[in-house]
Amino acid sequence: MTSRNYLLLTPGPLTTSRSVKEAMLFDSCTWDDDYNLGVVEKIRQQLTALATRAEGYTSVLLQGSGSYAVEAVLGSAIGADNKVLIVSNGAYGARMAEMAELMGIAHRVYDCGEVARPEVQTLEAILKEDTAISHIAMVHCETTTGILNPIAEVGVLARQYAKTYIVDAMSSFGGIPLDVAELNIDFLISSANKCIQGVPGFAFVIARTAKLEACAGHSRSLSLDLYAQWRCMEDNHGKWRFTSPTHTVLAFAQALAELAEEGGVAARYRRYLQNQQALVSGMRELGFRTLLDDVFHSPIITAFYSPDDAQYRFKEFYSRLKEQGFVIYPGKVSQSDCFRIGNIGEVYERDIISLLNAIKHAMYWKK
């Protein structure tokens, strides 16, 4: 083990503030009102308020990574007589399809490829042709490539065709302004260790209350029963059904306070966008090419083609950057050799400038 604190330029877990880390120095009792009423319930209210000012929405927290919450929503919101259309253009859309397959959920996959946005006209044609579809599920920011998907346009379709709309906003909620009511989202899923800038340990769902109430008795799992988790929190003032990740929750409460201090989601979005634009500009000056066209980029993470040089090896490049205090991400695109650099978390433009200087020194194949 090393005590060195690297700057994590990844899609999460990510670099957190010292004060978020320090919030975990306290121990809490999962039965105590100071914790349940004073922390958990406040978090639930804050999350719902971040998502929309409209009435009729609620939030529920769930132990585990973001994928646990995605599986909980799919397994709880989609009944035995329902069918979900899964929009996929990366690893996380594909993961939803794998979950549906394993749980025996009727589903259809619209896979438009890893470097393309879904075509709304194609989605509409599928909805017209397959009237058994009752739900639509898609990822907002697909961190496989960094592409930002058209959740607003798909929300219009979901309203027009009366479909329940599920959005995996794992890597975007808290970092990109959105309103679940305006977007017609019924279930929005995210995680503590993404744009809110907390630490790993739980995920959360912001849901239309009427749709969540309709989930009763649908779950394919005991521990991933979203309705039962929500009902327990509602009836017991924030108490979790099973052991709560107390230290992670305390860190998240502090992270929410720091989001407000920064100026809210709009201010954080501006910082992330500035980070991403500075990163792309600097990388291009160093000779790197982005996988996606600029119009498809999100302010969350960017994929770059690997250098076309026989000497280049990602592991060596990664190690040389790590020696200078920076950790980046390998590529996940099946058809392209690339790597990824995230810019969310406690990361500022000065850090991007330092990273670019480190990359310049790590380009061993240029020497």
Coordinates of C-alpha atoms in Angstrom, one line a residue:
M1 CA 0.0 0.0 0.0
T2 CA 1.0 3.6 -0.6
S3 CA 0.0 6.7 1.3
R4 CA 0.3 8.8 -1.9
N5 CA -2.9 10.6 -2.9
Y6 CA -3.2 10.4 -6.7
L7 CA -5.5 12.6 -8.7
L8 CA -8.1 10.2 -10.1
L9 CA -9.1 11.2 -13.7
T10 CA -11.7 8.5 -13.9
P11 CA -15.5 8.3 -14.1
G12 CA -15.7 7.3 -10.4
P13 CA -14.6 6.6 -7.8
L14 CA -13.0 10.0 -8.1
T15 CA -10.9 12.5 -6.3
T16 CA -12.8 13.9 -3.2
S17 CA -12.2 16.8 -1.0
R18 CA -10.4 16.5 2.3
S19 CA -13.5 17.5 4.2
V20 CA -15.6 14.8 2.5
K21 CA -13.0 12.3 3.6
E22 CA -13.0 13.7 7.1
A23 CA -16.7 13.3 7.4
M24 CA -16.1 9.6 7.6
L25 CA -14.2 9.9 10.9
F26 CA -17.5 9.6 12.8
D27 CA -19.4 6.5 13.8
S28 CA -23.2 6.3 13.5
C29 CA -25.9 4.0 14.8
T30 CA -28.3 2.8 12.1
W31 CA -31.2 2.9 14.6
D32 CA -30.5 6.4 15.8
D33 CA -32.7 9.4 14.9
D34 CA -29.7 11.7 14.6
Y35 CA -28.5 9.5 11.8
N36 CA -31.8 8.5 10.1
L37 CA -33.8 11.7 10.5
G38 CA -30.9 14.1 10.7
V39 CA -28.8 12.7 7.8
V40 CA -30.6 10.1 5.7
E41 CA -33.9 11.9 5.4
K42 CA -32.2 15.2 4.7
I43 CA -30.2 13.6 1.9
R44 CA -33.4 12.1 0.4
Q45 CA -35.1 15.5 0.4
Q46 CA -32.0 17.2 -1.1
L47 CA -31.7 14.7 -3.9
T48 CA -35.3 15.1 -4.9
A49 CA -35.0 18.8 -4.8
L50 CA -31.8 18.6 -7.0
A51 CA -33.8 16.5 -9.5
T52 CA -36.9 18.7 -9.8
R53 CA -39.1 21.3 -8.1
A54 CA -42.2 19.5 -9.3
E55 CA -44.4 17.6 -6.8
G56 CA -44.9 13.8 -7.0
Y57 CA -41.3 12.6 -6.8
T58 CA -39.3 10.8 -4.1
S59 CA -35.9 9.3 -3.6
V60 CA -34.6 6.1 -2.2
L61 CA -31.1 5.0 -1.3
L62 CA -29.7 1.5 -1.8
Q63 CA -26.5 -0.2 -0.6
G64 CA -24.0 -1.1 -3.3
S65 CA -22.6 0.3 -6.5
G66 CA -24.6 2.0 -9.2
S67 CA -25.2 -1.3 -11.0
Y68 CA -27.0 -2.6 -7.9
A69 CA -29.5 0.3 -8.3
V70 CA -29.9 -0.3 -12.0
E71 CA -30.7 -3.9 -11.4
A72 CA -33.1 -3.0 -8.5
V73 CA -35.0 -0.6 -10.8
L74 CA -35.2 -3.1 -13.7
G75 CA -36.2 -6.0 -11.3
S76 CA -38.7 -3.9 -9.4
A77 CA -40.3 -1.6 -12.0
I78 CA -40.9 -4.1 -14.8
G79 CA -43.6 -6.6 -14.1
A80 CA -44.1 -10.1 -15.4
D81 CA -46.4 -8.8 -18.2
N82 CA -44.2 -5.9 -19.2
K83 CA -41.4 -5.5 -21.8
V84 CA -38.5 -3.0 -21.8
L85 CA -36.8 -1.4 -24.8
I86 CA -33.1 -1.0 -23.8
V87 CA -31.2 1.6 -25.8
S88 CA -27.6 0.6 -25.9
N89 CA -24.5 2.3 -27.3
G90 CA -21.9 1.1 -24.8
A91 CA -21.0 -1.2 -21.9
Y92 CA -23.6 0.1 -19.6
G93 CA -26.5 -0.2 -21.9
A94 CA -25.2 -3.7 -22.6
R95 CA -25.1 -4.4 -18.9
M96 CA -28.8 -3.5 -18.6
A97 CA -29.6 -6.0 -21.3
E98 CA -27.5 -8.7 -19.4
M99 CA -29.4 -7.9 -16.2
A100 CA -32.8 -8.2 -18.0
E101 CA -31.7 -11.5 -19.5
L102 CA -30.6 -13.0 -16.2
M103 CA -33.8 -11.9 -14.4
G104 CA -36.1 -13.3 -17.2
I105 CA -37.4 -9.8 -18.0
A106 CA -38.9 -9.5 -21.5
H107 CA -36.8 -7.0 -23.4
R108 CA -35.7 -5.7 -26.8
V109 CA -32.3 -4.1 -27.4
Y110 CA -31.7 -1.2 -29.8
D111 CA -28.0 -1.2 -30.2
C112 CA -26.8 1.7 -32.4
G113 CA -23.1 1.0 -32.0
E114 CA -20.6 2.4 -29.6
V115 CA -19.7 5.7 -31.4
A116 CA -23.2 6.8 -32.5
R117 CA -26.1 8.4 -30.8
P118 CA -29.5 6.5 -30.9
E119 CA -31.7 7.7 -33.7
V120 CA -35.1 8.9 -32.3
Q121 CA -36.8 8.0 -35.5
T122 CA -35.6 4.4 -35.2
L123 CA -36.8 4.3 -31.6
E124 CA -40.2 5.5 -32.6
A125 CA -40.5 2.9 -35.3
I126 CA -39.7 0.2 -32.8
L127 CA -42.4 1.5 -30.4
K128 CA -44.9 1.5 -33.3
E129 CA -44.0 -2.0 -34.4
D130 CA -43.6 -3.6 -30.9
T131 CA -46.7 -2.6 -28.9
A132 CA -45.8 -5.0 -26.1
I133 CA -43.1 -2.5 -25.0
S134 CA -44.1 -0.8 -21.8
H135 CA -40.8 0.6 -20.6
I136 CA -37.8 2.4 -22.1
A137 CA -34.4 2.3 -20.4
M138 CA -31.2 4.1 -21.5
V139 CA -28.0 5.6 -20.2
H140 CA -27.5 9.4 -20.2
C141 CA -23.7 9.7 -20.3
E142 CA -22.3 6.4 -21.6
T143 CA -18.8 6.5 -20.1
T144 CA -17.6 3.7 -22.5
T145 CA -16.9 6.6 -24.9
G146 CA -18.1 9.7 -23.0
I147 CA -21.0 10.2 -25.4
L148 CA -24.0 12.1 -24.1
N149 CA -27.3 10.5 -25.2
P150 CA -30.5 12.4 -26.2
I151 CA -32.6 11.8 -23.0
A152 CA -34.9 14.8 -23.7
E153 CA -35.9 13.6 -27.2
V154 CA -36.5 10.0 -25.9
G155 CA -38.5 11.5 -23.0
V156 CA -40.8 13.1 -25.5
L157 CA -41.3 9.7 -27.1
A158 CA -42.0 8.1 -23.8
R159 CA -44.7 10.6 -23.0
Q160 CA -46.2 10.4 -26.5
Y161 CA -46.4 6.6 -26.4
A162 CA -47.2 6.3 -22.6
K163 CA -44.1 4.3 -21.7
T164 CA -42.4 4.2 -18.3
Y165 CA -39.0 5.9 -18.7
I166 CA -35.9 4.7 -16.9
V167 CA -32.6 6.7 -17.2
D168 CA -29.2 5.6 -15.9
A169 CA -27.8 9.0 -15.0
M170 CA -24.9 7.5 -13.1
S171 CA -22.2 9.7 -14.4
S172 CA -24.2 12.8 -15.1
F173 CA -26.6 13.6 -12.2
G174 CA -25.2 16.4 -10.2
G175 CA -22.8 17.5 -12.9
I176 CA -25.2 18.3 -15.8
P177 CA -28.4 20.3 -15.2
L178 CA -31.6 18.3 -15.7
D179 CA -35.2 18.2 -14.4
V180 CA -36.8 14.8 -14.2
A181 CA -40.3 16.2 -14.5
E182 CA -39.6 18.2 -17.6
L183 CA -37.8 15.2 -19.1
N184 CA -40.7 12.9 -18.2
I185 CA -38.3 10.5 -16.4
D186 CA -40.0 8.0 -14.1
F187 CA -36.9 6.5 -12.6
L188 CA -33.5 8.2 -12.5
I189 CA -30.5 6.2 -11.2
S190 CA -27.2 7.6 -9.9
S191 CA -24.4 6.8 -7.4
A192 CA -22.7 8.5 -4.4
N193 CA -19.3 8.4 -6.0
K194 CA -19.9 10.4 -9.2
C195 CA -20.7 14.0 -9.8
I196 CA -22.0 14.7 -6.2
Q197 CA -18.4 13.9 -5.3
G198 CA -19.0 11.4 -2.5
V199 CA -17.3 8.0 -2.0
P200 CA -18.5 4.6 -3.1
G201 CA -20.9 2.6 -1.0
F202 CA -24.5 3.3 -2.1
A203 CA -26.6 4.4 -5.1
F204 CA -29.9 6.2 -5.3
V205 CA -33.0 6.4 -7.3
I206 CA -35.2 9.4 -7.8
A207 CA -38.6 8.2 -8.9
R208 CA -42.1 9.4 -9.7
T209 CA -43.9 8.4 -6.5
A210 CA -46.9 6.8 -8.3
K211 CA -44.6 4.7 -10.4
L212 CA -42.6 3.5 -7.4
E213 CA -45.8 2.6 -5.6
A214 CA -46.8 0.4 -8.5
C215 CA -43.6 -1.6 -8.0
A216 CA -45.0 -3.5 -5.0
G217 CA -44.6 -7.2 -5.4
H218 CA -42.6 -7.1 -8.6
S219 CA -39.0 -7.6 -7.4
R220 CA -37.0 -10.6 -8.4
S221 CA -34.7 -10.1 -5.4
L222 CA -35.1 -9.7 -1.7
S223 CA -32.2 -7.2 -1.1
L224 CA -32.8 -5.3 -4.4
D225 CA -36.5 -4.8 -3.8
L226 CA -36.7 -1.1 -4.5
Y227 CA -40.3 -0.7 -3.3
A228 CA -39.5 -2.5 0.0
Q229 CA -36.4 -0.3 0.5
W230 CA -38.4 2.9 -0.1
R231 CA -41.3 1.8 2.0
C232 CA -39.0 1.0 4.9
M233 CA -37.4 4.5 4.6
E234 CA -40.8 6.2 4.4
D235 CA -42.3 4.3 7.4
N236 CA -39.2 4.5 9.6
H237 CA -37.9 8.0 9.0
G238 CA -34.9 7.1 6.9
K239 CA -34.0 3.7 8.2
W240 CA -32.5 1.2 5.8
R241 CA -33.8 -2.3 5.6
F242 CA -30.4 -3.8 6.0
T243 CA -27.1 -2.4 7.4
S244 CA -26.6 1.1 6.2
P245 CA -23.1 2.2 4.8
T246 CA -23.0 4.9 7.5
H247 CA -19.6 6.4 6.8
T248 CA -20.3 6.7 3.1
V249 CA -23.6 8.4 3.9
L250 CA -21.9 10.9 6.2
A251 CA -19.4 11.7 3.4
F252 CA -22.3 12.1 0.9
A253 CA -24.0 14.6 3.2
Q254 CA -20.8 16.7 3.3
A255 CA -20.5 16.4 -0.5
L256 CA -24.0 17.7 -1.0
A257 CA -23.1 20.7 1.3
E258 CA -20.1 21.3 -0.9
L259 CA -22.1 21.1 -4.1
A260 CA -24.4 23.9 -2.7
E261 CA -21.3 26.0 -1.7
E262 CA -19.9 25.7 -5.2
G263 CA -23.1 27.2 -6.6
G264 CA -25.2 24.1 -7.3
V265 CA -25.3 21.8 -10.4
A266 CA -25.0 24.7 -12.9
A267 CA -21.7 25.9 -11.3
R268 CA -20.3 22.4 -11.2
Y269 CA -21.3 21.8 -14.8
R270 CA -19.4 24.9 -15.8
R271 CA -16.3 23.7 -14.0
Y272 CA -16.5 20.2 -15.6
L273 CA -17.1 21.7 -19.0
Q274 CA -14.1 24.0 -18.7
N275 CA -12.0 21.1 -17.5
Q276 CA -13.1 19.0 -20.5
Q277 CA -12.5 21.7 -23.0
A278 CA -9.1 22.5 -21.7
L279 CA -8.2 18.8 -21.7
V280 CA -9.3 18.2 -25.3
S281 CA -7.5 21.4 -26.5
G282 CA -4.3 20.5 -24.7
M283 CA -4.4 16.8 -25.9
R284 CA -4.8 17.9 -29.5
E285 CA -1.8 20.2 -29.2
L286 CA 0.1 17.1 -28.0
G287 CA -1.0 15.2 -31.1
F288 CA -3.8 13.0 -29.6
R289 CA -7.2 12.5 -31.4
T290 CA -10.6 12.2 -29.7
L291 CA -12.6 9.1 -30.4
L292 CA -15.8 11.2 -30.8
D293 CA -16.7 14.4 -32.7
D294 CA -17.0 17.4 -30.4
V295 CA -20.7 17.5 -30.8
F296 CA -21.1 14.2 -29.0
H297 CA -18.8 15.0 -26.1
S298 CA -20.0 15.1 -22.5
P299 CA -18.2 17.2 -19.8
I300 CA -17.6 13.9 -17.9
I301 CA -15.0 11.8 -19.6
T302 CA -13.3 11.8 -23.0
A303 CA -11.9 8.9 -25.0
F304 CA -8.7 9.4 -27.0
Y305 CA -7.3 7.1 -29.7
S306 CA -4.0 5.4 -28.6
P307 CA -1.0 6.8 -30.4
D308 CA -0.2 5.1 -33.7
D309 CA 3.3 4.1 -32.7
A310 CA 4.8 0.7 -32.5
Q311 CA 6.5 1.5 -29.2
Y312 CA 3.3 2.7 -27.4
R313 CA 1.9 0.5 -24.6
F314 CA -1.0 1.8 -22.5
K315 CA 0.4 0.1 -19.3
E316 CA 3.8 1.9 -19.7
F317 CA 2.0 5.2 -20.4
Y318 CA -0.3 4.7 -17.4
S319 CA 2.7 3.9 -15.1
R320 CA 4.6 7.0 -16.2
L321 CA 1.6 9.2 -15.5
K322 CA 1.0 7.5 -12.1
E323 CA 4.6 8.2 -11.1
Q324 CA 3.7 11.9 -11.6
G325 CA 0.5 11.6 -9.5
F326 CA -2.2 11.1 -12.1
V327 CA -4.4 8.0 -12.7
I328 CA -6.3 7.7 -16.0
Y329 CA -8.6 4.9 -17.4
P330 CA -8.1 2.2 -20.1
G331 CA -10.3 2.1 -23.1
K332 CA -13.5 0.1 -23.1
V333 CA -14.5 0.4 -26.8
S334 CA -14.5 -2.9 -28.5
Q335 CA -13.8 -1.6 -32.0
S336 CA -11.1 1.0 -31.2
D337 CA -7.8 1.1 -29.4
C338 CA -8.2 4.1 -27.0
F339 CA -7.9 5.3 -23.4
R340 CA -10.1 7.6 -21.4
I341 CA -9.5 10.6 -19.2
G342 CA -12.2 11.9 -16.8
N343 CA -12.4 15.3 -15.4
I344 CA -15.1 15.1 -12.7
G345 CA -14.5 15.2 -9.0
E346 CA -12.4 17.6 -7.0
V347 CA -10.5 18.5 -10.2
Y348 CA -9.9 22.1 -11.5
E349 CA -8.5 23.6 -14.6
R350 CA -5.1 24.0 -12.9
D351 CA -5.1 20.2 -12.4
I352 CA -5.8 19.7 -16.1
I353 CA -2.8 21.9 -17.0
S354 CA -0.6 19.9 -14.6
L355 CA -1.9 16.7 -16.2
L356 CA -1.1 17.9 -19.7
N357 CA 2.4 18.7 -18.6
A358 CA 2.7 15.2 -17.1
I359 CA 1.4 13.6 -20.3
K360 CA 4.0 15.5 -22.3
H361 CA 6.7 14.0 -20.0
A362 CA 5.1 10.5 -20.2
M363 CA 5.2 10.3 -24.0
Y364 CA 8.2 8.0 -24.1
W365 CA 7.6 6.9 -27.7
K366 CA 8.4 10.5 -28.8
K367 CA 11.9 10.4 -27.4

